[in-house]
CSV table of C-alpha atoms in Angstrom, one decimal:
chain,number,residue,atom,x,y,z
A,1286,UNK,CA,0.0,0.0,0.0
A,1287,UNK,CA,1.1,3.6,-0.6
A,1288,UNK,CA,-0.2,6.8,0.9
A,1289,UNK,CA,-0.9,9.5,-1.7
A,1290,UNK,CA,-2.6,12.8,-1.7
A,1291,UNK,CA,-5.9,12.1,-3.4
A,1292,UNK,CA,-8.0,15.2,-2.6
A,1293,UNK,CA,-6.9,18.8,-3.0
A,1294,UNK,CA,-7.6,21.4,-0.4
A,1295,UNK,CA,-10.3,23.1,-2.4
A,1296,UNK,CA,-11.9,19.8,-3.1
A,1297,UNK,CA,-12.2,19.0,0.6
A,1298,UNK,CA,-13.4,22.5,1.4
A,1299,UNK,CA,-16.0,22.3,-1.3
A,1300,UNK,CA,-17.2,18.8,-0.2
A,1301,UNK,CA,-17.6,19.7,3.5
A,1302,UNK,CA,-19.1,23.2,2.9
A,1303,UNK,CA,-21.5,21.7,0.4
A,1304,UNK,CA,-22.5,19.0,2.9
A,1305,UNK,CA,-23.1,21.5,5.7
A,1306,UNK,CA,-25.1,23.8,3.5
A,1307,UNK,CA,-27.3,20.9,2.1
A,1308,UNK,CA,-28.0,19.6,5.6
A,1309,UNK,CA,-28.8,23.2,6.8
A,1310,UNK,CA,-31.2,23.6,3.8
A,1311,UNK,CA,-32.9,20.2,4.5
A,1312,UNK,CA,-33.4,21.1,8.1
A,1313,UNK,CA,-34.8,24.6,7.3
A,1314,UNK,CA,-36.7,23.3,4.3
A,1315,UNK,CA,-38.6,20.8,6.3
A,1316,UNK,CA,-39.4,23.5,8.9
A,1317,UNK,CA,-40.7,25.8,6.1
A,1318,UNK,CA,-43.0,22.9,5.0
A,1319,UNK,CA,-44.3,22.7,8.6
A,1320,UNK,CA,-42.9,19.3,9.4
A,1321,UNK,CA,-41.7,20.6,12.8
A,1322,UNK,CA,-40.9,23.9,14.6
A,1323,UNK,CA,-37.3,24.7,15.7
A,1324,UNK,CA,-36.6,28.3,15.0
A,1325,UNK,CA,-39.9,29.6,13.4
A,1326,UNK,CA,-41.0,29.8,9.8
A,1327,UNK,CA,-39.6,33.3,9.1
A,1328,UNK,CA,-36.1,32.6,10.4
A,1329,UNK,CA,-36.1,29.2,8.8
A,1330,UNK,CA,-37.0,30.8,5.4
A,1331,UNK,CA,-34.3,33.5,5.8
A,1332,UNK,CA,-31.6,31.0,6.7
A,1333,UNK,CA,-32.8,28.7,3.8
A,1334,UNK,CA,-32.4,31.6,1.3
A,1335,UNK,CA,-29.0,32.6,2.6
A,1336,UNK,CA,-27.8,29.0,2.5
A,1337,UNK,CA,-29.2,28.6,-1.0
A,1338,UNK,CA,-27.4,31.6,-2.4
A,1339,UNK,CA,-24.2,30.5,-0.7
A,1340,UNK,CA,-24.5,27.0,-2.2
A,1341,UNK,CA,-25.1,28.4,-5.7
A,1342,UNK,CA,-22.0,30.5,-5.3
A,1343,UNK,CA,-20.0,27.5,-4.0
A,1344,UNK,CA,-21.3,25.4,-7.0
A,1345,UNK,CA,-20.2,28.1,-9.4
A,1346,UNK,CA,-16.6,28.1,-7.9
A,1347,UNK,CA,-16.6,24.2,-7.9
A,1348,UNK,CA,-17.6,24.1,-11.6
A,1349,UNK,CA,-14.9,26.5,-12.4
A,1350,UNK,CA,-12.3,24.5,-10.4
A,1351,UNK,CA,-13.4,21.2,-12.0
A,1352,UNK,CA,-13.2,22.7,-15.5
A,1353,UNK,CA,-9.8,24.4,-15.0
A,1354,UNK,CA,-8.1,21.6,-13.2
A,1355,UNK,CA,-9.4,18.7,-15.4
A,1356,UNK,CA,-11.1,17.1,-12.4
A,1357,UNK,CA,-14.3,17.0,-14.4
A,1358,UNK,CA,-12.9,13.8,-15.9
A,1359,UNK,CA,-13.6,12.1,-12.5
A,1360,UNK,CA,-17.3,12.1,-13.5
A,1361,UNK,CA,-17.0,10.6,-17.0
A,1362,UNK,CA,-19.3,7.5,-16.8
A,1363,UNK,CA,-17.5,4.2,-16.8
A,1364,UNK,CA,-18.4,1.3,-19.2
A,1365,UNK,CA,-21.6,-0.5,-18.3
A,1366,UNK,CA,-19.8,-3.8,-17.4
A,1367,UNK,CA,-17.7,-1.9,-14.8
A,1368,UNK,CA,-20.8,-0.3,-13.3
A,1369,UNK,CA,-22.5,-3.7,-13.2
A,1370,UNK,CA,-19.4,-5.2,-11.6
A,1371,UNK,CA,-19.7,-2.7,-8.8
A,1372,UNK,CA,-23.5,-3.4,-8.4
A,1373,UNK,CA,-22.7,-7.1,-8.2
A,1374,UNK,CA,-19.9,-6.5,-5.6
A,1375,UNK,CA,-22.2,-4.4,-3.3
A,1376,UNK,CA,-25.1,-6.7,-3.7
A,1377,UNK,CA,-23.4,-10.1,-3.3
A,1378,UNK,CA,-19.7,-10.3,-3.4
A,1379,UNK,CA,-18.9,-8.1,-0.4
A,1380,UNK,CA,-20.8,-10.5,1.8
A,1381,UNK,CA,-18.8,-13.4,0.3
A,1382,UNK,CA,-15.5,-11.7,1.3
A,1383,UNK,CA,-14.5,-11.2,-2.4
A,1384,UNK,CA,-12.0,-8.4,-3.3
A,1385,UNK,CA,-13.2,-4.9,-4.4
A,1386,UNK,CA,-13.3,-4.7,-8.2
A,1387,UNK,CA,-12.1,-1.1,-8.2
A,1388,UNK,CA,-8.8,0.4,-7.0
A,1389,UNK,CA,-8.3,4.2,-6.6
A,1390,UNK,CA,-5.5,6.3,-8.0
A,1391,UNK,CA,-5.2,10.0,-8.7
A,1392,UNK,CA,-6.9,9.7,-12.1
A,1393,UNK,CA,-9.7,7.5,-10.8
A,1394,UNK,CA,-10.9,8.7,-7.3
A,1395,UNK,CA,-14.4,7.3,-7.7
A,1396,UNK,CA,-15.5,3.8,-8.5
A,1397,UNK,CA,-17.8,3.4,-11.5
A,1398,UNK,CA,-21.0,3.4,-9.5
A,1399,UNK,CA,-19.9,6.6,-7.6
A,1400,UNK,CA,-19.1,8.3,-11.0
A,1401,UNK,CA,-22.6,7.7,-12.1
A,1402,UNK,CA,-24.2,8.8,-8.8
A,1403,UNK,CA,-22.1,12.0,-8.6
A,1404,UNK,CA,-22.8,12.8,-12.3
A,1405,UNK,CA,-26.5,12.4,-11.6
A,1406,UNK,CA,-26.3,14.6,-8.6
A,1407,UNK,CA,-24.5,17.4,-10.5
A,1408,UNK,CA,-26.5,17.2,-13.7
A,1409,UNK,CA,-30.0,16.5,-12.4
A,1410,UNK,CA,-30.7,16.7,-8.7
A,1411,UNK,CA,-28.6,19.9,-8.1
A,1412,UNK,CA,-30.0,21.8,-11.0
A,1413,UNK,CA,-33.6,20.7,-10.3
A,1414,UNK,CA,-33.2,22.1,-6.8
A,1415,UNK,CA,-31.7,25.4,-7.7
A,1416,UNK,CA,-33.8,26.1,-10.8
A,1417,UNK,CA,-37.0,25.3,-9.0
A,1418,UNK,CA,-35.8,27.2,-5.9
A,1419,UNK,CA,-35.1,30.3,-8.0
A,1420,UNK,CA,-38.5,30.0,-9.7
A,1421,UNK,CA,-40.1,29.7,-6.3
A,1422,UNK,CA,-38.1,32.7,-4.9
A,1423,UNK,CA,-38.9,35.0,-7.8
A,1424,UNK,CA,-42.3,33.6,-8.6
A,1425,UNK,CA,-43.9,37.1,-8.5
A,1426,UNK,CA,-41.5,38.3,-11.3
A,1427,UNK,CA,-41.9,35.4,-13.7
A,1428,UNK,CA,-44.4,37.3,-15.8
A,1429,UNK,CA,-41.5,39.6,-16.9
A,1430,UNK,CA,-39.7,36.7,-18.6
A,1431,UNK,CA,-42.8,35.0,-20.0
A,1432,UNK,CA,-43.1,32.2,-17.4
A,1433,UNK,CA,-46.3,33.4,-15.6
A,1434,UNK,CA,-48.0,30.2,-16.8
A,1435,UNK,CA,-45.9,28.1,-14.5
A,1436,UNK,CA,-48.1,27.0,-11.5
A,1437,UNK,CA,-46.6,27.6,-8.1
A,1438,UNK,CA,-47.7,24.2,-6.9
A,1439,UNK,CA,-45.8,22.4,-9.7
A,1440,UNK,CA,-42.6,24.4,-8.9
A,1441,UNK,CA,-43.0,23.6,-5.2
A,1442,UNK,CA,-43.5,19.9,-6.0
A,1443,UNK,CA,-40.4,19.7,-8.2
A,1444,UNK,CA,-38.4,21.6,-5.5
A,1445,UNK,CA,-39.6,19.3,-2.7
A,1446,UNK,CA,-39.1,16.1,-4.8
A,1447,UNK,CA,-35.6,17.1,-5.7
A,1448,UNK,CA,-34.9,17.8,-2.0
A,1449,UNK,CA,-36.1,14.3,-1.1
A,1450,UNK,CA,-33.8,12.9,-3.8
A,1451,UNK,CA,-30.9,14.9,-2.3
A,1452,UNK,CA,-31.8,13.5,1.2
A,1453,UNK,CA,-31.8,10.0,-0.3
A,1454,UNK,CA,-28.4,10.6,-1.9
A,1455,UNK,CA,-27.0,12.0,1.4
A,1456,UNK,CA,-28.2,9.0,3.4
A,1457,UNK,CA,-26.9,6.5,0.8
A,1458,UNK,CA,-23.6,8.4,0.5
A,1459,UNK,CA,-23.0,8.4,4.3
A,1460,UNK,CA,-23.8,4.8,4.6
A,1461,UNK,CA,-21.6,3.6,1.8
A,1462,UNK,CA,-18.8,6.0,2.6
A,1463,UNK,CA,-18.6,5.0,6.2
A,1464,UNK,CA,-19.3,1.3,6.0
A,1465,UNK,CA,-17.8,0.2,2.7
A,1466,UNK,CA,-14.3,1.7,3.1
A,1467,UNK,CA,-11.5,-0.5,4.3
A,1468,UNK,CA,-10.9,0.1,7.2
A,1469,UNK,CA,-14.4,1.4,8.2
A,1470,UNK,CA,-14.3,5.2,8.0
A,1471,UNK,CA,-11.1,5.4,5.9
A,1472,UNK,CA,-12.9,7.4,3.1
A,1473,UNK,CA,-14.2,9.9,5.6
A,1474,UNK,CA,-10.6,10.4,7.0
A,1475,UNK,CA,-9.3,10.8,3.4
A,1476,UNK,CA,-11.8,13.6,2.8
A,1477,UNK,CA,-10.6,15.3,5.9
A,1478,UNK,CA,-6.8,14.9,5.5
A,1479,UNK,CA,-6.6,14.6,1.7
A,1480,UNK,CA,-4.5,11.5,2.0
A,1481,UNK,CA,-5.5,7.9,1.4
A,1482,UNK,CA,-3.8,4.5,1.2
A,1483,UNK,CA,-4.1,2.9,-2.2
A,1484,UNK,CA,-2.6,-0.2,-3.8
A,1485,UNK,CA,1.0,0.5,-4.7
């Protein structure tokens, strides 16, 4: 095994800041929907708006960083047979003690299943949240850009649905990251320190 720096400083900052903002927005979003009361509707809505704008800004910087550093290549989908090999491993082979079919290096930080999941997050779930959120926030001004025909209920439904998809992704991501690394929690440690042990 060799210890290498796998995650750059900005990458780790972006990851943890994004996670914190998403969790904050989920907590305040559920309060806005009346699921519970922690800080009150008005304060929850204000925090939700601030966190949303901060996250949009962070995403813009992250997109710029990915494009200028070439890290966007980490999200190029793998061939289907490699994705299916990962599904087979997580569904059956891991319980049989078989070896992991993927090994990390600087050019391949994410396994084929992760690549697909993260690509879906960045291309579909994220944009669905922020586009519907902006439509929701500026609903009274949509007539000025010819979108007055959009029903508020449909916008809210898309926004809430995308938030539930984000919550599902977060739970799955935490479970797989914590439990499926060797040793347990190694992937979390790597995202804190930047360094990870990989096959030499």
